[in-house]
């Protein structure tokens, strides 16, 4: 059972006073920001990244780029990234925190230099899977010492470059393994050809996002089913603008479904590879109205939600918010396709089943998802396990249930440091 929580370390999630009428803005996409930072670090000239997310995860990525020899400068227009210069041979360390993108995207960059680079972070990152990626990097010519753990801490001993070439990869636990190899591929002497083995990676949209950013930076990735090829290339993208984070927008766009009224999310892109765009179709399926125009997305809700059967394999990061929403549905719901969530910031399936049930809902975790039987939700502490998406789920619960005390709301700083204030503003 979770440890007792001090009252000063909780946030009382506000109850919606009635139908909403609000406009909100969410910060830049974490997934896009950190991919753009990696590619900018590999480019042949500086890159200005506009409207990036400023959060713990993205600051950790900037710290990694700096440790590896790149330059990072905050300007009034955005963040200016200067490419990594493979100079020096003194050992350095990269701090991972609990950032999966940093842990998975930066080891390949360390192989391009000539120094030993140690990677370590929070206790939680040591439990997140990375062994298939490390094994693939070894086969591509990198020297990595992890004492057989297949997890941080580990050390990459740079040899002044990475051979690259062909490699098989099991990316079924995380699409980030595949993205890590593809993002680094342009800097490998032979590029990279990745043949996927095992089950399909989760979150196809994130793979499409990686391929799209590679093209934006001048690479020429190719895909033939489960085979991906990225040839060597000199990258360049002097000016890049990051889209708003649509997954971070999830609690705001589902709110009217529980409260009625309207919420407008500014800047929602008309075309995007972000998995969060799937929310528009979900809202329609649940009987809500979602209209997209040049100004953004306008959601008008009914205040009632039907039960649903949802395969969230491609959009697993939305599961916590959707599960909280379905606790108030008119009938039972089933979420499937998200077994990989057991290896995220925490075992999200077990955490959701435990915490939602503790507050009155009947929620069971299955082999690959959740089974939700709505029941009256009451107040109490909602433990968040240092997981930003669980903070957002707790906020959604609070819309309809008084007395929800969300543990450690500051952990939402991983993706949206201003979330609590923005949430209160929506309800004002």
PDB file of N, CA, C and O in Angstrom, residues 166-197:
ATOM      1  N   UNK A 166      22.946  -2.754 -40.344  1.00  0.00           N
ATOM      2  CA  UNK A 166      21.681  -3.456 -40.161  1.00  0.00           C
ATOM      3  C   UNK A 166      21.614  -4.071 -38.768  1.00  0.00           C
ATOM      4  O   UNK A 166      22.611  -4.558 -38.239  1.00  0.00           O
ATOM      5  N   UNK A 167      20.389  -4.080 -38.206  1.00  0.00           N
ATOM      6  CA  UNK A 167      20.204  -4.654 -36.877  1.00  0.00           C
ATOM      7  C   UNK A 167      18.744  -5.067 -36.708  1.00  0.00           C
ATOM      8  O   UNK A 167      17.843  -4.430 -37.258  1.00  0.00           O
ATOM      9  N   UNK A 168      18.535  -6.154 -35.972  1.00  0.00           N
ATOM     10  CA  UNK A 168      17.189  -6.550 -35.580  1.00  0.00           C
ATOM     11  C   UNK A 168      16.880  -5.949 -34.219  1.00  0.00           C
ATOM     12  O   UNK A 168      17.763  -5.816 -33.372  1.00  0.00           O
ATOM     13  N   UNK A 169      15.598  -5.590 -34.010  1.00  0.00           N
ATOM     14  CA  UNK A 169      15.213  -4.919 -32.775  1.00  0.00           C
ATOM     15  C   UNK A 169      13.831  -5.382 -32.349  1.00  0.00           C
ATOM     16  O   UNK A 169      12.889  -5.375 -33.149  1.00  0.00           O
ATOM     17  N   UNK A 170      13.708  -5.764 -31.092  1.00  0.00           N
ATOM     18  CA  UNK A 170      12.400  -6.007 -30.487  1.00  0.00           C
ATOM     19  C   UNK A 170      11.981  -4.713 -29.792  1.00  0.00           C
ATOM     20  O   UNK A 170      12.516  -4.355 -28.744  1.00  0.00           O
ATOM     21  N   UNK A 171      11.031  -4.005 -30.404  1.00  0.00           N
ATOM     22  CA  UNK A 171      10.571  -2.722 -29.867  1.00  0.00           C
ATOM     23  C   UNK A 171       9.165  -2.844 -29.300  1.00  0.00           C
ATOM     24  O   UNK A 171       8.457  -1.842 -29.159  1.00  0.00           O
ATOM     25  N   UNK A 172       8.765  -4.071 -28.947  1.00  0.00           N
ATOM     26  CA  UNK A 172       7.390  -4.279 -28.490  1.00  0.00           C
ATOM     27  C   UNK A 172       7.113  -3.625 -27.142  1.00  0.00           C
ATOM     28  O   UNK A 172       5.968  -3.313 -26.829  1.00  0.00           O
ATOM     29  N   UNK A 173       8.146  -3.420 -26.333  1.00  0.00           N
ATOM     30  CA  UNK A 173       7.944  -2.777 -25.029  1.00  0.00           C
ATOM     31  C   UNK A 173       7.816  -1.269 -25.145  1.00  0.00           C
ATOM     32  O   UNK A 173       7.198  -0.626 -24.296  1.00  0.00           O
ATOM     33  N   UNK A 174       8.398  -0.682 -26.179  1.00  0.00           N
ATOM     34  CA  UNK A 174       8.357   0.770 -26.344  1.00  0.00           C
ATOM     35  C   UNK A 174       8.761   1.143 -27.760  1.00  0.00           C
ATOM     36  O   UNK A 174       9.813   0.707 -28.245  1.00  0.00           O
ATOM     37  N   UNK A 175       7.966   1.985 -28.409  1.00  0.00           N
ATOM     38  CA  UNK A 175       8.349   2.494 -29.728  1.00  0.00           C
ATOM     39  C   UNK A 175       9.568   3.400 -29.640  1.00  0.00           C
ATOM     40  O   UNK A 175      10.224   3.675 -30.655  1.00  0.00           O
ATOM     41  N   UNK A 176       9.908   3.863 -28.425  1.00  0.00           N
ATOM     42  CA  UNK A 176      11.081   4.730 -28.275  1.00  0.00           C
ATOM     43  C   UNK A 176      12.378   4.012 -28.619  1.00  0.00           C
ATOM     44  O   UNK A 176      13.349   4.657 -29.018  1.00  0.00           O
ATOM     45  N   UNK A 177      12.438   2.684 -28.487  1.00  0.00           N
ATOM     46  CA  UNK A 177      13.646   1.955 -28.887  1.00  0.00           C
ATOM     47  C   UNK A 177      13.901   2.169 -30.373  1.00  0.00           C
ATOM     48  O   UNK A 177      15.027   2.460 -30.799  1.00  0.00           O
ATOM     49  N   UNK A 178      12.844   2.004 -31.166  1.00  0.00           N
ATOM     50  CA  UNK A 178      12.973   2.201 -32.610  1.00  0.00           C
ATOM     51  C   UNK A 178      13.303   3.655 -32.925  1.00  0.00           C
ATOM     52  O   UNK A 178      14.219   3.944 -33.718  1.00  0.00           O
ATOM     53  N   UNK A 179      12.580   4.578 -32.315  1.00  0.00           N
ATOM     54  CA  UNK A 179      12.830   5.997 -32.580  1.00  0.00           C
ATOM     55  C   UNK A 179      14.260   6.379 -32.239  1.00  0.00           C
ATOM     56  O   UNK A 179      14.887   7.184 -32.945  1.00  0.00           O
ATOM     57  N   UNK A 180      14.815   5.805 -31.172  1.00  0.00           N
ATOM     58  CA  UNK A 180      16.187   6.131 -30.777  1.00  0.00           C
ATOM     59  C   UNK A 180      17.171   5.798 -31.886  1.00  0.00           C
ATOM     60  O   UNK A 180      18.084   6.586 -32.192  1.00  0.00           O
ATOM     61  N   UNK A 181      17.014   4.632 -32.509  1.00  0.00           N
ATOM     62  CA  UNK A 181      17.928   4.235 -33.579  1.00  0.00           C
ATOM     63  C   UNK A 181      17.720   5.082 -34.825  1.00  0.00           C
ATOM     64  O   UNK A 181      18.687   5.481 -35.490  1.00  0.00           O
ATOM     65  N   UNK A 182      16.462   5.383 -35.140  1.00  0.00           N
ATOM     66  CA  UNK A 182      16.187   6.164 -36.351  1.00  0.00           C
ATOM     67  C   UNK A 182      16.689   7.595 -36.211  1.00  0.00           C
ATOM     68  O   UNK A 182      17.244   8.166 -37.166  1.00  0.00           O
ATOM     69  N   UNK A 183      16.511   8.206 -35.049  1.00  0.00           N
ATOM     70  CA  UNK A 183      16.966   9.582 -34.847  1.00  0.00           C
ATOM     71  C   UNK A 183      18.478   9.700 -34.973  1.00  0.00           C
ATOM     72  O   UNK A 183      18.997  10.692 -35.495  1.00  0.00           O
ATOM     73  N   UNK A 184      19.191   8.693 -34.480  1.00  0.00           N
ATOM     74  CA  UNK A 184      20.658   8.738 -34.534  1.00  0.00           C
ATOM     75  C   UNK A 184      21.207   8.270 -35.873  1.00  0.00           C
ATOM     76  O   UNK A 184      22.372   8.550 -36.196  1.00  0.00           O
ATOM     77  N   UNK A 185      20.406   7.577 -36.650  1.00  0.00           N
ATOM     78  CA  UNK A 185      20.869   6.972 -37.896  1.00  0.00           C
ATOM     79  C   UNK A 185      21.622   7.888 -38.840  1.00  0.00           C
ATOM     80  O   UNK A 185      22.647   7.482 -39.414  1.00  0.00           O
ATOM     81  N   UNK A 186      21.177   9.141 -39.055  1.00  0.00           N
ATOM     82  CA  UNK A 186      21.902  10.013 -39.985  1.00  0.00           C
ATOM     83  C   UNK A 186      23.355  10.248 -39.591  1.00  0.00           C
ATOM     84  O   UNK A 186      24.191  10.569 -40.446  1.00  0.00           O
ATOM     85  N   UNK A 187      23.685  10.099 -38.291  1.00  0.00           N
ATOM     86  CA  UNK A 187      25.050  10.353 -37.826  1.00  0.00           C
ATOM     87  C   UNK A 187      25.928   9.108 -37.840  1.00  0.00           C
ATOM     88  O   UNK A 187      27.131   9.206 -37.593  1.00  0.00           O
ATOM     89  N   UNK A 188      25.355   7.937 -38.127  1.00  0.00           N
ATOM     90  CA  UNK A 188      26.148   6.706 -38.186  1.00  0.00           C
ATOM     91  C   UNK A 188      26.855   6.620 -39.534  1.00  0.00           C
ATOM     92  O   UNK A 188      26.312   7.044 -40.563  1.00  0.00           O
ATOM     93  N   UNK A 189      28.050   6.044 -39.538  1.00  0.00           N
ATOM     94  CA  UNK A 189      28.847   5.974 -40.765  1.00  0.00           C
ATOM     95  C   UNK A 189      28.097   5.273 -41.890  1.00  0.00           C
ATOM     96  O   UNK A 189      28.159   5.682 -43.055  1.00  0.00           O
ATOM     97  N   UNK A 190      27.366   4.202 -41.565  1.00  0.00           N
ATOM     98  CA  UNK A 190      26.610   3.449 -42.566  1.00  0.00           C
ATOM     99  C   UNK A 190      25.106   3.701 -42.474  1.00  0.00           C
ATOM    100  O   UNK A 190      24.320   2.965 -43.085  1.00  0.00           O
ATOM    101  N   UNK A 191      24.713   4.746 -41.737  1.00  0.00           N
ATOM    102  CA  UNK A 191      23.289   4.911 -41.496  1.00  0.00           C
ATOM    103  C   UNK A 191      22.792   3.746 -40.660  1.00  0.00           C
ATOM    104  O   UNK A 191      23.553   3.074 -39.971  1.00  0.00           O
ATOM    105  N   UNK A 192      21.492   3.475 -40.725  1.00  0.00           N
ATOM    106  CA  UNK A 192      20.951   2.348 -39.963  1.00  0.00           C
ATOM    107  C   UNK A 192      19.771   1.731 -40.710  1.00  0.00           C
ATOM    108  O   UNK A 192      18.984   2.447 -41.339  1.00  0.00           O
ATOM    109  N   UNK A 193      19.706   0.407 -40.672  1.00  0.00           N
ATOM    110  CA  UNK A 193      18.548  -0.334 -41.158  1.00  0.00           C
ATOM    111  C   UNK A 193      18.044  -1.193 -40.003  1.00  0.00           C
ATOM    112  O   UNK A 193      18.793  -2.010 -39.463  1.00  0.00           O
ATOM    113  N   UNK A 194      16.812  -0.969 -39.589  1.00  0.00           N
ATOM    114  CA  UNK A 194      16.241  -1.663 -38.435  1.00  0.00           C
ATOM    115  C   UNK A 194      15.153  -2.609 -38.916  1.00  0.00           C
ATOM    116  O   UNK A 194      14.201  -2.184 -39.588  1.00  0.00           O
ATOM    117  N   UNK A 195      15.308  -3.879 -38.570  1.00  0.00           N
ATOM    118  CA  UNK A 195      14.289  -4.895 -38.859  1.00  0.00           C
ATOM    119  C   UNK A 195      13.603  -5.248 -37.547  1.00  0.00           C
ATOM    120  O   UNK A 195      14.237  -5.798 -36.641  1.00  0.00           O
ATOM    121  N   UNK A 196      12.320  -4.937 -37.451  1.00  0.00           N
ATOM    122  CA  UNK A 196      11.588  -5.220 -36.229  1.00  0.00           C
ATOM    123  C   UNK A 196      11.285  -6.709 -36.115  1.00  0.00           C
ATOM    124  O   UNK A 196      10.917  -7.356 -37.094  1.00  0.00           O
ATOM    125  N   UNK A 197      11.444  -7.237 -34.911  1.00  0.00           N
ATOM    126  CA  UNK A 197      11.074  -8.609 -34.610  1.00  0.00           C
ATOM    127  C   UNK A 197      10.158  -8.575 -33.386  1.00  0.00           C
ATOM    128  O   UNK A 197      10.106  -7.583 -32.650  1.00  0.00           O
TER     129      UNK A 197
END
